[in-house]
Coordinates of C-alpha atoms and ligand atoms in Angstrom, one line a residue:
X1 CA 3.1 -53.3 -44.9
X2 CA 1.6 -51.5 -41.8
X3 CA 4.4 -52.5 -38.5
X4 CA 2.2 -51.6 -35.8
X5 CA -0.2 -54.4 -33.9
X6 CA 2.5 -56.7 -35.6
X7 CA 4.5 -59.4 -33.5
X8 CA 8.0 -59.4 -35.0
X9 CA 10.7 -62.6 -33.9
X10 CA 14.1 -60.8 -34.1
X11 CA 16.6 -63.4 -34.0
X12 CA 20.3 -62.3 -32.8
X13 CA 18.4 -59.7 -31.2
X14 CA 21.2 -59.8 -28.6
X15 CA 24.1 -58.8 -31.2
X16 CA 25.1 -55.6 -32.7
X17 CA 22.4 -54.8 -35.4
X18 CA 19.9 -56.7 -34.1
X19 CA 19.6 -54.9 -30.6
X20 CA 20.1 -51.7 -32.8
X21 CA 17.4 -52.7 -34.3
X22 CA 15.2 -53.8 -31.4
X23 CA 15.9 -50.2 -29.9
X24 CA 14.6 -48.5 -33.1
X25 CA 11.1 -50.6 -33.4
X26 CA 10.2 -49.7 -29.7
X27 CA 11.2 -46.5 -29.8
X28 CA 8.9 -45.8 -33.1
X29 CA 6.1 -48.0 -32.6
X30 CA 3.9 -48.1 -29.8
X31 CA 1.6 -51.3 -30.8
X32 CA 4.6 -53.4 -31.7
X33 CA 5.4 -57.0 -29.5
X34 CA 9.0 -58.2 -30.5
X35 CA 10.0 -61.7 -29.2
X36 CA 14.0 -61.6 -28.9
X37 CA 15.4 -65.0 -29.7
X38 CA 19.3 -65.2 -29.3
X39 CA 21.5 -68.2 -28.1
X40 CA 24.1 -65.2 -26.5
X41 CA 27.3 -67.0 -27.9
X42 CA 30.3 -65.0 -27.2
X43 CA 28.8 -61.9 -29.7
X44 CA 25.4 -61.9 -27.6
X45 CA 24.9 -59.6 -24.6
X46 CA 21.6 -58.5 -23.2
X47 CA 23.3 -55.5 -21.5
X48 CA 23.1 -53.7 -24.9
X49 CA 18.9 -54.3 -24.0
X50 CA 19.1 -53.1 -20.6
X51 CA 17.0 -50.2 -20.8
X52 CA 13.8 -52.1 -22.4
X53 CA 13.9 -55.4 -20.6
X54 CA 11.0 -54.5 -18.7
X55 CA 9.2 -53.0 -21.5
X56 CA 5.9 -54.7 -21.7
X57 CA 6.2 -54.9 -25.6
X58 CA 9.7 -56.9 -25.5
X59 CA 10.0 -60.8 -24.2
X60 CA 13.6 -62.5 -24.5
X61 CA 14.0 -65.9 -25.3
X62 CA 17.5 -67.4 -25.0
X63 CA 18.0 -70.3 -27.5
X64 CA 19.2 -71.5 -30.7
X65 CA 17.9 -71.1 -34.0
X66 CA 19.0 -74.7 -34.9
X67 CA 16.5 -76.1 -32.5
X68 CA 13.5 -76.5 -34.8
X69 CA 11.0 -77.6 -31.6
X70 CA 11.8 -74.3 -30.0
X71 CA 11.6 -72.3 -33.2
X72 CA 8.4 -73.8 -34.2
X73 CA 6.6 -73.1 -30.9
X74 CA 8.0 -69.5 -31.1
X75 CA 6.6 -69.2 -34.6
X76 CA 3.2 -69.8 -33.8
X77 CA 3.1 -66.2 -32.7
X78 CA 4.6 -64.4 -35.0
X79 CA 3.8 -61.9 -38.1
X80 CA 7.1 -60.8 -38.9
X81 CA 10.3 -62.4 -39.0
X82 CA 13.6 -60.2 -38.8
X83 CA 16.6 -62.6 -39.2
X84 CA 19.8 -61.3 -37.8
X85 CA 21.1 -64.3 -36.0
X86 CA 24.5 -65.4 -37.1
X87 CA 28.0 -66.4 -36.6
X88 CA 29.5 -63.0 -38.6
X89 CA 33.5 -62.7 -37.6
X90 CA 35.4 -63.7 -40.8
X91 CA 38.7 -63.9 -38.7
X92 CA 36.9 -66.4 -36.3
X93 CA 35.3 -68.3 -39.3
X94 CA 38.9 -69.0 -40.8
X95 CA 39.8 -70.5 -37.3
X96 CA 37.2 -72.4 -36.7
X97 CA 34.1 -72.4 -39.6
X98 CA 32.1 -75.4 -38.5
X99 CA 29.5 -73.5 -36.3
X100 CA 29.4 -70.9 -39.4
X101 CA 27.5 -73.6 -41.3
X102 CA 25.5 -75.1 -38.9
X103 CA 24.1 -71.7 -37.5
X104 CA 24.2 -69.5 -41.0
X105 CA 22.8 -72.5 -43.2
X106 CA 21.3 -74.7 -41.0
X107 CA 19.9 -72.0 -38.8
X108 CA 18.3 -70.1 -41.5
X109 CA 16.6 -73.5 -43.0
X110 CA 14.9 -74.5 -39.8
X111 CA 13.6 -70.6 -39.5
X112 CA 12.5 -71.0 -43.2
X113 CA 10.5 -74.2 -42.2
X114 CA 8.7 -72.9 -39.3
X115 CA 7.6 -69.8 -41.1
X116 CA 6.5 -71.9 -43.8
X117 CA 4.6 -74.0 -41.4
X118 CA 3.0 -71.1 -39.8
X119 CA 2.1 -68.9 -42.9
X120 CA 3.8 -65.5 -41.4
X121 CA 3.3 -62.3 -43.5
X122 CA 7.3 -61.7 -43.9
X123 CA 10.7 -63.5 -43.7
X124 CA 13.2 -60.9 -43.4
X125 CA 16.7 -62.4 -44.1
X126 CA 19.9 -59.8 -43.3
X127 CA 22.6 -60.7 -45.5
X128 CA 26.2 -59.1 -46.5
X129 CA 27.9 -57.9 -49.6
X130 CA 30.6 -60.0 -48.6
X131 CA 28.5 -62.8 -50.7
X132 CA 29.5 -60.8 -53.8
X133 CA 33.1 -61.2 -53.4
X134 CA 35.8 -58.7 -53.9
X135 CA 35.7 -55.7 -56.4
X136 CA 39.2 -54.3 -57.9
X137 CA 39.9 -50.5 -56.8
X138 CA 38.5 -49.4 -59.4
X139 CA 35.3 -46.6 -57.9
X140 CA 33.1 -47.4 -60.7
X141 CA 32.8 -50.5 -60.0
X142 CA 29.6 -51.6 -57.3
X143 CA 28.1 -54.8 -56.0
X144 CA 24.3 -54.6 -56.8
X145 CA 21.1 -56.9 -56.8
X146 CA 22.2 -58.6 -60.0
X147 CA 26.0 -59.3 -59.1
X148 CA 26.8 -63.0 -58.9
X149 CA 27.2 -64.4 -55.5
X150 CA 31.2 -65.1 -55.5
X151 CA 32.1 -65.8 -51.1
X152 CA 35.7 -66.0 -50.5
X153 CA 35.2 -66.6 -47.1
X154 CA 33.8 -69.5 -44.6
X155 CA 31.8 -66.7 -43.4
X156 CA 30.5 -65.1 -46.2
X157 CA 30.3 -68.9 -48.0
X158 CA 27.8 -69.7 -45.5
X159 CA 25.9 -66.6 -45.5
X160 CA 25.7 -67.4 -49.2
X161 CA 24.3 -70.7 -48.5
X162 CA 21.4 -69.0 -46.2
X163 CA 20.5 -66.6 -49.2
X164 CA 19.8 -69.2 -51.5
X165 CA 17.9 -70.9 -49.3
X166 CA 16.2 -67.9 -48.6
X167 CA 15.3 -67.8 -52.5
X168 CA 14.6 -71.2 -52.7
X169 CA 11.4 -71.4 -50.1
X170 CA 10.2 -68.1 -52.1
X171 CA 10.7 -69.5 -55.7
X172 CA 9.3 -73.3 -54.4
X173 CA 7.0 -73.1 -51.8
X174 CA 6.0 -69.1 -51.9
X175 CA 7.0 -67.9 -48.5
X176 CA 6.6 -64.2 -48.6
X177 CA 10.5 -63.1 -48.2
X178 CA 12.8 -60.1 -48.5
X179 CA 16.5 -59.9 -48.4
X180 CA 19.0 -57.0 -47.8
X181 CA 22.6 -57.1 -48.2
X182 CA 24.2 -54.5 -46.4
X183 CA 27.9 -53.1 -46.2
X184 CA 30.0 -52.8 -43.2
X185 CA 28.1 -51.3 -40.4
X186 CA 29.2 -49.7 -37.5
X187 CA 28.2 -47.5 -34.0
X188 CA 27.2 -48.2 -30.6
X189 CA 27.1 -51.9 -29.3
X190 CA 29.7 -53.0 -31.9
X191 CA 32.3 -56.1 -30.7
X192 CA 35.3 -54.8 -30.1
X193 CA 36.7 -57.6 -32.1
X194 CA 35.5 -55.6 -35.5
X195 CA 38.1 -52.7 -36.8
X196 CA 36.3 -49.8 -35.9
X197 CA 35.4 -51.1 -31.9
X198 CA 38.8 -52.6 -31.6
X199 CA 40.8 -49.8 -33.0
X200 CA 38.8 -47.3 -30.3
X201 CA 39.0 -49.7 -27.9
X202 CA 42.6 -50.3 -27.7
X203 CA 43.4 -46.7 -28.2
X204 CA 41.6 -46.1 -25.1
X205 CA 43.5 -48.6 -23.0
X206 CA 46.5 -46.8 -24.4
X207 CA 47.3 -50.0 -27.2
X208 CA 48.2 -50.2 -30.9
X209 CA 45.6 -50.6 -33.8
X210 CA 46.7 -53.9 -35.9
X211 CA 46.1 -53.4 -39.6
X212 CA 46.0 -55.6 -42.1
X213 CA 48.8 -56.0 -44.8
X214 CA 49.2 -52.6 -46.0
X215 CA 45.7 -51.3 -44.7
X216 CA 44.8 -50.4 -48.7
X217 CA 41.6 -52.6 -48.1
X218 CA 38.5 -51.0 -48.7
X219 CA 35.2 -51.3 -47.1
X220 CA 31.8 -49.4 -47.6
X221 CA 30.8 -48.1 -43.7
X222 CA 26.7 -47.4 -43.1
X223 CA 25.9 -46.0 -39.6
X224 CA 23.9 -48.9 -37.9
X225 CA 21.0 -46.7 -37.5
X226 CA 20.9 -45.9 -41.2
X227 CA 20.8 -49.7 -41.3
X228 CA 17.6 -50.3 -39.1
X229 CA 15.7 -47.4 -41.4
X230 CA 16.5 -49.4 -44.6
X231 CA 15.2 -52.5 -43.2
X232 CA 12.3 -50.7 -42.0
X233 CA 12.2 -49.2 -45.8
X234 CA 12.2 -52.9 -47.2
X235 CA 9.4 -53.8 -44.5
X236 CA 6.6 -51.1 -45.6
X237 CA 7.5 -50.6 -49.4
X238 CA 9.9 -53.9 -50.3
X239 CA 8.3 -56.6 -53.2
X240 CA 8.0 -60.0 -51.8
X241 CA 10.8 -62.0 -53.5
X242 CA 13.0 -59.5 -54.1
X243 CA 16.8 -58.2 -52.6
X244 CA 17.9 -54.9 -52.0
X245 CA 21.1 -53.8 -51.6
X246 CA 22.0 -51.1 -49.0
X247 CA 25.4 -48.8 -48.2
X248 CA 26.4 -46.0 -46.6
X249 CA 27.1 -42.6 -48.2
X250 CA 30.9 -42.8 -49.3
X251 CA 32.6 -45.9 -50.3
X252 CA 36.7 -45.4 -51.2
X253 CA 38.0 -44.9 -48.1
X254 CA 40.7 -47.5 -47.2
X255 CA 41.7 -49.2 -43.8
X256 CA 44.1 -47.0 -43.1
X257 CA 42.6 -44.0 -43.8
X258 CA 39.6 -45.0 -41.4
X259 CA 42.4 -45.5 -38.5
X260 CA 43.9 -42.5 -39.2
X261 CA 40.5 -40.4 -39.0
X262 CA 40.0 -42.3 -35.7
X263 CA 43.7 -41.5 -34.5
X264 CA 43.0 -37.5 -35.2
X265 CA 39.4 -37.6 -33.5
X266 CA 41.1 -39.3 -30.5
X267 CA 44.1 -37.2 -30.6
X268 CA 46.5 -39.8 -31.3
X269 CA 49.4 -40.0 -33.5
X270 CA 50.5 -42.6 -36.7
X271 CA 53.0 -44.5 -34.3
X272 CA 49.4 -46.0 -32.7
X273 CA 49.3 -48.1 -36.0
X274 CA 50.8 -51.6 -36.3
X275 CA 50.4 -53.2 -39.6
X276 CA 50.3 -56.9 -39.0
X277 CA 49.9 -60.3 -40.8
X278 CA 47.2 -60.3 -43.6
X279 CA 44.1 -62.2 -43.2
X280 CA 44.3 -65.0 -45.3
X281 CA 42.0 -64.5 -48.4
X282 CA 41.1 -60.9 -47.3
X283 CA 38.8 -59.7 -49.8
X284 CA 40.2 -56.0 -51.6
X285 CA 37.3 -53.9 -51.4
X286 CA 33.3 -54.1 -51.1
X287 CA 31.2 -51.5 -52.6
X288 CA 27.9 -51.2 -52.4
X289 CA 25.2 -49.6 -55.7
X290 CA 21.7 -49.0 -53.9
X291 CA 20.2 -47.0 -56.6
X292 CA 17.5 -49.7 -56.5
X293 CA 16.5 -48.8 -52.8
X294 CA 16.9 -45.6 -53.3
X295 CA 14.1 -45.2 -56.4
X296 CA 11.6 -47.8 -55.0
X297 CA 11.8 -47.1 -50.9
X298 CA 13.3 -43.7 -50.9
X299 CA 16.4 -45.1 -49.0
X300 CA 19.0 -42.7 -48.0
X301 CA 21.9 -43.2 -45.6
X302 CA 22.2 -40.0 -43.8
X303 CA 25.3 -40.1 -41.5
X304 CA 28.9 -39.9 -43.4
X305 CA 31.7 -41.5 -41.9
X306 CA 33.5 -38.6 -39.9
X307 CA 30.4 -37.5 -38.2
X308 CA 29.6 -41.6 -37.6
X309 CA 33.1 -42.2 -36.2
X310 CA 33.1 -39.1 -33.6
X311 CA 29.8 -40.4 -32.0
X312 CA 31.1 -44.0 -32.1
X313 CA 34.2 -42.5 -30.1
X314 CA 32.0 -40.6 -28.0
X315 CA 29.7 -43.5 -27.4
X316 CA 32.6 -46.1 -26.6
X317 CA 34.2 -43.3 -24.4
X318 CA 30.9 -43.5 -22.5
X319 CA 30.5 -46.7 -22.3
X320 CA 33.8 -48.3 -20.8
X321 CA 32.1 -50.8 -18.7
X322 CA 30.1 -52.6 -21.4
X323 CA 33.5 -53.1 -23.3
X324 CA 35.8 -53.4 -20.7
X325 CA 33.9 -56.6 -19.5
X326 CA 34.1 -58.3 -22.8
X327 CA 37.9 -57.4 -23.1
X328 CA 38.5 -58.7 -19.8
X329 CA 36.9 -62.0 -20.7
X330 CA 37.2 -64.7 -22.9
X331 CA 37.7 -62.8 -25.6
X332 CA 41.5 -61.9 -24.2
X333 CA 42.5 -65.7 -25.3
X334 CA 40.7 -65.0 -28.8
X335 CA 42.9 -61.6 -29.3
X336 CA 46.2 -63.4 -28.2
X337 CA 45.2 -66.1 -30.9
X338 CA 44.6 -63.5 -33.6
X339 CA 47.0 -61.4 -32.9
X340 CA 49.7 -62.8 -30.9
X341 CA 50.2 -60.9 -27.7
X342 CA 48.2 -59.3 -25.2
Ligands
NAD401 P1 26.5 -60.0 -34.1 O1 27.9 -61.2 -33.8 O2 27.3 -58.6 -33.5 O3 25.6 -61.0 -33.4 C1 25.2 -62.0 -33.5 C2 24.2 -62.8 -32.8 O4 23.5 -63.7 -33.0 C3 24.5 -62.5 -31.5 O5 23.9 -62.4 -30.2 C4 24.8 -64.3 -31.5 O6 24.6 -64.4 -29.9 C5 23.1 -64.9 -32.3 N1 23.5 -65.8 -32.6 C6 24.9 -66.6 -33.0 N2 24.3 -67.5 -33.4 C7 22.9 -68.0 -33.0 C8 22.6 -68.9 -32.8 N3 22.8 -70.7 -33.6 N4 21.2 -69.2 -32.6 C9 20.7 -67.8 -31.8 N5 21.2 -66.9 -31.9 C10 22.2 -66.8 -32.5 O7 26.6 -60.1 -35.8 P2 26.0 -58.4 -36.4 O8 27.3 -57.7 -36.8 O9 24.5 -57.8 -35.5 O10 25.4 -59.1 -37.8 C11 23.8 -59.1 -37.6 C12 23.8 -59.7 -38.9 O11 23.9 -58.8 -39.9 C13 24.1 -61.0 -39.5 O12 23.6 -62.1 -40.2 C14 25.5 -60.5 -40.3 O13 25.9 -61.7 -41.1 C15 24.9 -59.3 -40.9 N6 25.3 -58.6 -41.1 C16 26.4 -57.9 -40.5 C17 27.3 -56.4 -41.1 C18 28.1 -55.8 -40.2 O14 29.0 -55.0 -40.7 N7 28.3 -56.2 -38.9 C19 26.8 -56.0 -42.3 C20 26.2 -56.9 -43.4 C21 25.0 -57.9 -42.7
DAU402 O1 31.0 -55.9 -45.0 C1 29.8 -56.8 -44.2 C2 30.5 -57.3 -43.2 O2 31.4 -56.5 -42.4 C3 29.8 -58.2 -42.5 O3 29.2 -59.1 -43.3 C4 30.5 -59.0 -41.5 O4 29.8 -59.4 -40.3 C5 31.2 -57.8 -40.4 O5 32.6 -58.4 -39.7 C6 32.3 -57.5 -41.7 O6 33.3 -58.0 -41.9 P1 34.9 -57.3 -42.4 O7 36.3 -58.5 -42.3 O8 34.8 -56.7 -43.5 O9 34.8 -56.4 -41.2 P2 35.8 -56.2 -40.0 O10 35.7 -54.9 -38.9 O11 36.5 -57.6 -39.6 O12 37.1 -56.1 -40.9 C7 37.2 -54.7 -41.5 C8 38.5 -54.4 -42.6 O13 39.4 -53.7 -41.6 C9 39.0 -55.4 -43.5 O14 39.6 -55.4 -44.7 C10 39.9 -56.0 -42.4 C11 40.5 -55.3 -41.5 N1 41.1 -55.4 -40.2 C12 40.0 -55.9 -39.3 C13 40.7 -56.6 -38.0 C14 39.8 -56.8 -37.1 C15 42.4 -54.8 -39.7 O15 42.9 -54.0 -40.7 N2 42.7 -54.9 -38.3 C16 41.8 -56.0 -37.7 O16 42.5 -56.2 -36.3

């Protein structure tokens, strides 16, 4: 599919990956139109899109994906939906799961129904590797498109529910869908409740970095712009009805090692690590096998973790205003509830 001259509905475009994707599209496609539908929950931030707010190709609509009337109205002019909007933080889903079900499951169904009614050209659903559950610490084992769904947290269960609805709209109604299941993203504009920006901003504030349990859990880290390119490739070359798994370049680095690399970049010692209570039901390891996307789409993540961490540290150093506003607001009470201190 040629992406220029199309109108995109980006849901959740004021969040971390959605805003990176909007910047990516507007940089690459001169004739594109982008509508960003976002409720602006605690995780949505229009500051992420300050530089494009007056771009004639871009329009922001503040609204909820669960609002069927609004969604139906917006969908009238849309060619392609890229659906990022979700409640996304595992720890918050453990504290208060209800919004995860209504936004991630019901909200997705509202979008699918409107997309079907308006006969859009493509509905691309952004999902996660967390729907596959957890792997042992064996580098030979990875998730792929055939791995059964075995989610373990309210967040991942709600994302799995959404994935299955997307599949059902393809099988039952023929809605032209594609899905990507992606590993842990990091980079600019990530809300500082997630491990990497939390670590960097805590260190910039002279605080310790809380590491759950013994820090042995492993994630598959993906530079956010590599993810954006992967989505673009699926839209351009992906087959309707198919799922593609998109992972990062390395996948055996545990949380303690990630934090130690950040400490080295920032010139801090290991005294800044604090081992804290583990996350309930904490998945041990995620790792993605991207072979299908590599072979069929030419997908290849380019940015290795060390380089990506350097760039991310630099971004948070240069954008103190952005994260200091977040950390001094409502986020403070979440932090105290989660970690038990200021
Ligand atoms: P985020 O939390 O930074 O952003 C989510 C955005 O969705 C926010 O702007 C928020 O305001 C908006 N939103 C939430 N509920 C809404 C609703 N009811 N209606 C409209 N907007 C709503 O999330 P992110 O990290 O950018 O993740 C984006 C998508 O990618 C999610 O679907 C997530 O499951 C998926 N994903 C994330 C990662 C990751 O590492 N961050 C990895 C794989 C997949
Ligand atoms: O795998 C993709 C998923 O990655 C996305 O679907 C989710 O939306 C996204 O939030 C992320 O989930 P994780 O739970 O893996 O990310 P988080 O940054 O919260 O945690 C990464 C790892 O670090 C995990 O093993 C828990 C651990 N951790 C996290 C925090 C916040 C800590 O050790 N200390 C912390 O303070």
